[in-house]
Coordinates of C-alpha atoms and ligand atoms in Angstrom, one line a residue:
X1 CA 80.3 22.0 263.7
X2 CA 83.8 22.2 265.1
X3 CA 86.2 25.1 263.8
X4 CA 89.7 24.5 263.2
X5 CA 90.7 26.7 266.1
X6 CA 88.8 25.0 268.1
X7 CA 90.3 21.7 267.5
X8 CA 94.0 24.0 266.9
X9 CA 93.0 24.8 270.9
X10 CA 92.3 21.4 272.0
X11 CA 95.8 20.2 270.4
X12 CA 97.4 22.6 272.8
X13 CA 95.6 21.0 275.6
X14 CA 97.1 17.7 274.8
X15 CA 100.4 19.0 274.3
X16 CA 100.1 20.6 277.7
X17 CA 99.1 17.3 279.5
X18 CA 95.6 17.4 279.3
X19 CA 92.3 15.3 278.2
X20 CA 90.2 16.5 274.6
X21 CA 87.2 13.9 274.1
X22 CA 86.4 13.9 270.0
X23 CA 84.8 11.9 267.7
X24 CA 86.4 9.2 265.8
X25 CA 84.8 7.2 263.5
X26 CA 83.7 4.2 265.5
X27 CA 82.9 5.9 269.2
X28 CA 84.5 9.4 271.0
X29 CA 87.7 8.6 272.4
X30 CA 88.9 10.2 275.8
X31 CA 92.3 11.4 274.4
X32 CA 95.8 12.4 276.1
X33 CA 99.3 12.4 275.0
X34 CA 100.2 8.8 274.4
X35 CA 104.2 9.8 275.5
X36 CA 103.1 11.5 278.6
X37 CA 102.5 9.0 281.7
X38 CA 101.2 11.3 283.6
X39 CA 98.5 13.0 281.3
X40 CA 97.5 9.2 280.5
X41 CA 96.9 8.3 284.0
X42 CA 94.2 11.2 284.2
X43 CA 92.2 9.0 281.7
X44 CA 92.5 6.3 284.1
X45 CA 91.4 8.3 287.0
X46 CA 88.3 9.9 284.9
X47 CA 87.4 6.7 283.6
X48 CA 87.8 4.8 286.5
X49 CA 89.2 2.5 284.6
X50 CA 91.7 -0.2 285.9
X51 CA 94.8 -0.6 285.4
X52 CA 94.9 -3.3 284.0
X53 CA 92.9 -2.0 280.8
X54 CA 95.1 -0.8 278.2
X55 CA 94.6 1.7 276.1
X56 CA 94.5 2.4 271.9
X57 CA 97.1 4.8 270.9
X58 CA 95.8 6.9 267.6
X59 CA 98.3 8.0 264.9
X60 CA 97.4 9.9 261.5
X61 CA 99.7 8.1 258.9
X62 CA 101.2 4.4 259.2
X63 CA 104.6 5.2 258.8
X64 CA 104.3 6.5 262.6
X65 CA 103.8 2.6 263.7
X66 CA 107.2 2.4 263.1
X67 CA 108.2 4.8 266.0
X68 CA 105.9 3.0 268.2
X69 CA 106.2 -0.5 267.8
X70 CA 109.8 -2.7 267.5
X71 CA 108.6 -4.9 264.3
X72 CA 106.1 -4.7 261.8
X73 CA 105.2 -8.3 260.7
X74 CA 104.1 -8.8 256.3
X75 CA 100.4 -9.5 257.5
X76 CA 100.6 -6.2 259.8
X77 CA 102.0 -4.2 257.3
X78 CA 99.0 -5.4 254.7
X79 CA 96.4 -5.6 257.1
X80 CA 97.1 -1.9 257.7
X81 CA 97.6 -1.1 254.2
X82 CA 94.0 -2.3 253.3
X83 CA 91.8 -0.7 256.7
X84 CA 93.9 2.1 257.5
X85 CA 92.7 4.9 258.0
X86 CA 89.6 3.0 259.9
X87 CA 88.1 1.0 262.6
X88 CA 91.5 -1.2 263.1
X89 CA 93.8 -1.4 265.7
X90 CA 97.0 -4.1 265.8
X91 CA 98.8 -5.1 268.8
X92 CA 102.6 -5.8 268.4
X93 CA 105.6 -5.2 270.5
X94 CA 106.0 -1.8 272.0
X95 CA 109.4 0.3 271.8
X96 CA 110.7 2.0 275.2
X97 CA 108.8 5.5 274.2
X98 CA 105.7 4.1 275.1
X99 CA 104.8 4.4 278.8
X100 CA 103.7 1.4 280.5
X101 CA 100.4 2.9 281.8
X102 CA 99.2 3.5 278.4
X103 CA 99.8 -0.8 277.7
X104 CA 98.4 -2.0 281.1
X105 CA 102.7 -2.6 282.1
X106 CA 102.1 -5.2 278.5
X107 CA 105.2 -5.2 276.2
X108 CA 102.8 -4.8 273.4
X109 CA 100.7 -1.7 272.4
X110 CA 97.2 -1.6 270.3
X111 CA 97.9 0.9 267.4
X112 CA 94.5 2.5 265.3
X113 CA 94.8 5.3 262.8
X114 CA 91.4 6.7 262.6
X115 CA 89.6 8.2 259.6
X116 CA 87.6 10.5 261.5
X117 CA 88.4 14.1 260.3
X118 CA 88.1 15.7 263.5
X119 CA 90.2 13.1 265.1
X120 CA 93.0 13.0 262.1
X121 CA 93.6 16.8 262.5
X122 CA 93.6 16.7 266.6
X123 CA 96.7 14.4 266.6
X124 CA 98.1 16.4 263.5
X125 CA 98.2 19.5 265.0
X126 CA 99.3 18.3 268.9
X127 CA 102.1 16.5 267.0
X128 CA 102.3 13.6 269.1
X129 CA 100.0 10.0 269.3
X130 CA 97.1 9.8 271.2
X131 CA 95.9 7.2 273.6
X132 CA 92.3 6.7 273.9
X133 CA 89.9 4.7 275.0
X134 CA 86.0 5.3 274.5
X135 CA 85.0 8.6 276.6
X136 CA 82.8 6.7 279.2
X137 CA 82.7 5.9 282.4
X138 CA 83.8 2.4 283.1
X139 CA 81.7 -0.6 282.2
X140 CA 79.5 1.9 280.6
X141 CA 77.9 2.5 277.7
X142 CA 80.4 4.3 274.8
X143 CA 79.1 7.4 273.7
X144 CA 78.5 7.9 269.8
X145 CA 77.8 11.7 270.4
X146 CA 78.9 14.1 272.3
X147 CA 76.4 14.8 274.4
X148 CA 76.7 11.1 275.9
X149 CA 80.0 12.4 276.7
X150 CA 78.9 15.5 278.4
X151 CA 76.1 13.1 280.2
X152 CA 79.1 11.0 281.6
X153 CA 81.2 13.7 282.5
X154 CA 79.5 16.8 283.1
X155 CA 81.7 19.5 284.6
X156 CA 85.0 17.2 285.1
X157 CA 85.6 17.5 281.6
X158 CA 86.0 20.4 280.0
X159 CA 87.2 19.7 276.4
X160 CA 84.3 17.9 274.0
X161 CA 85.0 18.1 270.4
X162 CA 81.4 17.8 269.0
X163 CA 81.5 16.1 265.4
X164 CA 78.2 14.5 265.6
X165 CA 77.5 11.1 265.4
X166 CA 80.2 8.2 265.0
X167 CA 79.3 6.7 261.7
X168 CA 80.6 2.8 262.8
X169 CA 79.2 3.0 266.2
X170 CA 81.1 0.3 267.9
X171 CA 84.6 -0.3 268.7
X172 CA 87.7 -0.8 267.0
X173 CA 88.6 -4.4 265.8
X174 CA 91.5 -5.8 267.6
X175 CA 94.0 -8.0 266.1
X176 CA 97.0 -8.9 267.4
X177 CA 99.9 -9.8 266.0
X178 CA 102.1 -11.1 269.1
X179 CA 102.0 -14.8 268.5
X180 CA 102.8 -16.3 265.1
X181 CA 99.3 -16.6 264.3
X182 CA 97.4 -12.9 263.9
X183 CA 94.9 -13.1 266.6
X184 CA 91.2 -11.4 266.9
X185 CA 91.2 -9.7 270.3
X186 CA 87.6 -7.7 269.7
X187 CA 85.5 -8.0 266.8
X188 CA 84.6 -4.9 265.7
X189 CA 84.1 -2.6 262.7
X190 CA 86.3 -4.0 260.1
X191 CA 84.8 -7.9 260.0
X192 CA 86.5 -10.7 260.7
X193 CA 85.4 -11.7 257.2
X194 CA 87.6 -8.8 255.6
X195 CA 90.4 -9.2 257.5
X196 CA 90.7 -13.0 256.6
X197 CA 90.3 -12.0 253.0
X198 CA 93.6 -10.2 253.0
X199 CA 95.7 -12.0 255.9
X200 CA 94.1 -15.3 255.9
X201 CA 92.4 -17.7 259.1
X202 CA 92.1 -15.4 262.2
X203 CA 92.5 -17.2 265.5
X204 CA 89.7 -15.9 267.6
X205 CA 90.4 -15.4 270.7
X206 CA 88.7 -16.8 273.1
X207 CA 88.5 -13.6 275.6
X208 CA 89.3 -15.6 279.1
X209 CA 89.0 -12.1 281.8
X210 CA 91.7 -13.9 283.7
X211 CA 94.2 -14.4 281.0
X212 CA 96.8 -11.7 281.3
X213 CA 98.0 -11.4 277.9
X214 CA 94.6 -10.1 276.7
X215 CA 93.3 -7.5 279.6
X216 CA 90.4 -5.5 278.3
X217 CA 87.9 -8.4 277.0
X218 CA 86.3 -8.3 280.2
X219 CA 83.2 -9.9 281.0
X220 CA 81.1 -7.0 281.7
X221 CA 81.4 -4.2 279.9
X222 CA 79.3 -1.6 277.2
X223 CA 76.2 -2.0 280.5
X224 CA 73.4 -0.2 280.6
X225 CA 72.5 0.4 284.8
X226 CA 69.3 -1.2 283.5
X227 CA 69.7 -5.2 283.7
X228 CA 70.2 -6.4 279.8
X229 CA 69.0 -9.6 278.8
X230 CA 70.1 -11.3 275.2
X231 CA 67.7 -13.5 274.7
X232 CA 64.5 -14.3 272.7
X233 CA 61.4 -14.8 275.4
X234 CA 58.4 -13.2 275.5
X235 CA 59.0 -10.4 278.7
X236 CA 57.7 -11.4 281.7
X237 CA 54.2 -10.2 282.8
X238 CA 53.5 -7.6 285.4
X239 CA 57.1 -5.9 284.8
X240 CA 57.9 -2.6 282.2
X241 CA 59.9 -4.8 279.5
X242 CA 61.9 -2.6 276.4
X243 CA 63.0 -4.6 273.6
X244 CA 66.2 -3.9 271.1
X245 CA 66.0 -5.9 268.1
X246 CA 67.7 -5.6 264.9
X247 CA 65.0 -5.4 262.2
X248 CA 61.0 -5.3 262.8
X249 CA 60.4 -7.8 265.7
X250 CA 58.0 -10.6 265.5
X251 CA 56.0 -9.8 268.8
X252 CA 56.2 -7.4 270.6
X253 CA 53.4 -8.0 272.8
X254 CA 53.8 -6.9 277.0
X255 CA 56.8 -4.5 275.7
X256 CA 56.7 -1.1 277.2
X257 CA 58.6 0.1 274.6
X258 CA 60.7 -1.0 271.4
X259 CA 64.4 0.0 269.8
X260 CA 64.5 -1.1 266.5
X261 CA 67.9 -1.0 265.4
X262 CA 67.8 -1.2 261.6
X263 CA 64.3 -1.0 260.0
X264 CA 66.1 -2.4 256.2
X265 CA 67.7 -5.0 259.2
X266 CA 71.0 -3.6 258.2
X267 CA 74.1 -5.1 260.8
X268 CA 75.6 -2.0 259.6
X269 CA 73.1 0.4 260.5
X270 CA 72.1 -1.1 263.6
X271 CA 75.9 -1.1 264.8
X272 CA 75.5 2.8 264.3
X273 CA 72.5 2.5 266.3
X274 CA 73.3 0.1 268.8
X275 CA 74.6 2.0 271.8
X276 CA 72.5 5.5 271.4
X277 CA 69.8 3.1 271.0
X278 CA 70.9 1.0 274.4
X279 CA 71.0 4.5 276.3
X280 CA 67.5 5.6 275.1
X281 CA 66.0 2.6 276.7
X282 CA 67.9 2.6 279.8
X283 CA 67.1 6.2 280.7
X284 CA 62.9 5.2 280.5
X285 CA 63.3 3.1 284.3
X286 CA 62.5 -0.2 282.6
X287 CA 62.8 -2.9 284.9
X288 CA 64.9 -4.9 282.2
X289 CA 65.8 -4.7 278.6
X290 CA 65.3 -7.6 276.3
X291 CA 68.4 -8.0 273.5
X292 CA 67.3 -10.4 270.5
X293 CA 70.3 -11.6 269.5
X294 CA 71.6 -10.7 265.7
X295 CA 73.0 -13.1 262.9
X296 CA 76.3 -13.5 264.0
X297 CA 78.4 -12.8 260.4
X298 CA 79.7 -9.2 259.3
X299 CA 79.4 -6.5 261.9
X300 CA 77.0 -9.1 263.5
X301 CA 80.6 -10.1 265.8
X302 CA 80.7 -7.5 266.9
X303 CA 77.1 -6.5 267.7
X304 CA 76.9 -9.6 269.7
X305 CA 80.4 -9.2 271.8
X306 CA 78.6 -6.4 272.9
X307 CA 75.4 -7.2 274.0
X308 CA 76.8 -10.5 275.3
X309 CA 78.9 -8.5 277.7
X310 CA 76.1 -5.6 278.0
X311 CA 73.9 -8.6 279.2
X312 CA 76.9 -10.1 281.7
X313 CA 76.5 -10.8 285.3
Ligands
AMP401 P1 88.5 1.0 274.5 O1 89.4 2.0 273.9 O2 87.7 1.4 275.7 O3 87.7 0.4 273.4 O4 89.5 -0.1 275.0 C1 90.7 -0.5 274.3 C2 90.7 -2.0 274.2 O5 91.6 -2.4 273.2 C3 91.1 -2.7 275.4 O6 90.1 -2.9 276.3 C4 91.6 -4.0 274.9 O7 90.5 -4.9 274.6 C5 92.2 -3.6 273.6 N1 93.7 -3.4 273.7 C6 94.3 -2.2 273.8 N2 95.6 -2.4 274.0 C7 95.9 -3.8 274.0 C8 97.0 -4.6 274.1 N3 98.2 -4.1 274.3 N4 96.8 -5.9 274.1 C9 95.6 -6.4 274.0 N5 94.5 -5.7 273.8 C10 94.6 -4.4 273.9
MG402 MG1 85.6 1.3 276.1

């Protein structure tokens, strides 16, 4: 799919200041030089993304936390042993090399080594981390292809690393490691579960928008323009109704039209599913979407956190 001079040309791009999009295994990230504050504020500006959001910066090998972050704390360092490479990311205190635009001006940075091919040999071969958040416009939906990358972006970006579909499907999960207690910032592709099998109790965190040490878990976010409802009613007559549901739904009488995330009712499969699947049914000019909500254990966390915010006012 993608040649290894193509992603040899992209790493030149980043070195030279400017934005690749590629795939990684849990969305596409829009990447730039993590060490260069002024390449990193074009993701802001393409985003639209405040400033106030930080961003993940992606490294190849975990001995490379080490030049990012001041200290690794024991449950860090074994947290990261287990999950890396994959969909983890760990907050902790940033060193000086890190610009403050790429933390949101926090003294801590979220690190992720990803164990997307495409993505592992991009940062290999521009020599230098990458900050990245998902390749969408803000709020939006996060593209597991790229062609939702090219929809978002069209002729403003020119650099799209197509590796096909992410294979996770949603986010990172974001632990951080600030406070003496390792703390869940976003539940996402490694579960909870797993983490607390290897580091113990997780504080969840409760995700307060207005709390400054935890910018990022805002309320609304992952949004279709179509309005999202989480909920389990029967739609409401008269209107075009689609309905997202994890396995094969009960009813679906007065639907327009169905998204059935997971046929086997797989959390797994239906958190590869979930966004393409939320895109689909807001490009049919439904009136609303109806969300049923999913058992909230595994990759079920994190399936929710998203629609909950997808379905945010
Ligand atoms: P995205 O890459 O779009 O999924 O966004 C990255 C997310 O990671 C942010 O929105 C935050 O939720 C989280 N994050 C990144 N850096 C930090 C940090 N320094 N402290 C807390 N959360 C962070
Ligand atoms: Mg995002």
């Amino acid at each position: 799919m993608v040649t290894d001079e193509e992603i040899a040309s992209a790493a030149e791009v980043i070195r030279r200041g400017g934005l690749v999009a590629f795939p990684t295994e849990t969305v596409y990230g829009l990447g730039a030089n993590a060490l260069d504050a002024d390449a990193v504020a074009q993701i802001f500006e393409l985003k639209g993304r405040p400033r106030f959001d930080p961003l993940i910066v992606h490294i190849t090998r975990a001995e490379d936390l080490e030049s990012l972050v001041e200290d690794v704390p024991a449950a860090a360092r074994k947290l990261v042993a287990k999950f890396w490479p994959g969909p983890l990311s760990v907050v902790l205190p940033k060193r000086e090399c890190v610009p403050d635009i790429v933390t949101a001006g926090l003294a801590n940075v979220a690190v992720r080594c990803p164990a997307h091919p495409i993505a592992r040999r991009l940062i290999e071969l521009a020599g230098v981390p990458i900050a990245a958040p998902s390749a969408n416009v803000f709020c939006a939906v996060s593209p597991t292809t790229a062609q939702h990358v090219r929809d978002q972006f069209a002729e403003r970006l020119t650099h799209i690393l197509d590796g096909g579909p992410c294979q996770v499907g949603v986010e990172s999960t974001v632990v951080s490691f600030v406070d003496d207690v390792p703390t869940l910032l976003r539940p996402g592709g490694v579960t909870a579960e797993e983490i607390e099998q290897v580091i113990g109790t997780l504080r969840i965190s409760e995700g307060d928008a207005s709390q400054p040490a935890s910018p990022g878990q805002l309320p609304k976010h992952y949004a279709p323009t179509t309005p999202l409802e989480l909920s389990t009613d029967a739609p409401r007559p008269g209107l075009r109704v689609g309905l997202m549901t994890l396995g094969k739904p009960e009813s679906v009488e007065g639907f327009a039209v169905i998204e059935v995330l997971s046929q086997r009712g797989s959390l797994r499969e239906a958190a590869a599913n979930l966004f393409a699947a939320m895109r689909r049914l807001d490009a049919m000019g439904l009136d609303y979407i109806v969300a049923r909500p999913v058992p909230e254990e595994g990759l079920g966390h994190a399936i929710m956190d998203r629609l909950s915010r997808a379905a945010a006012k």
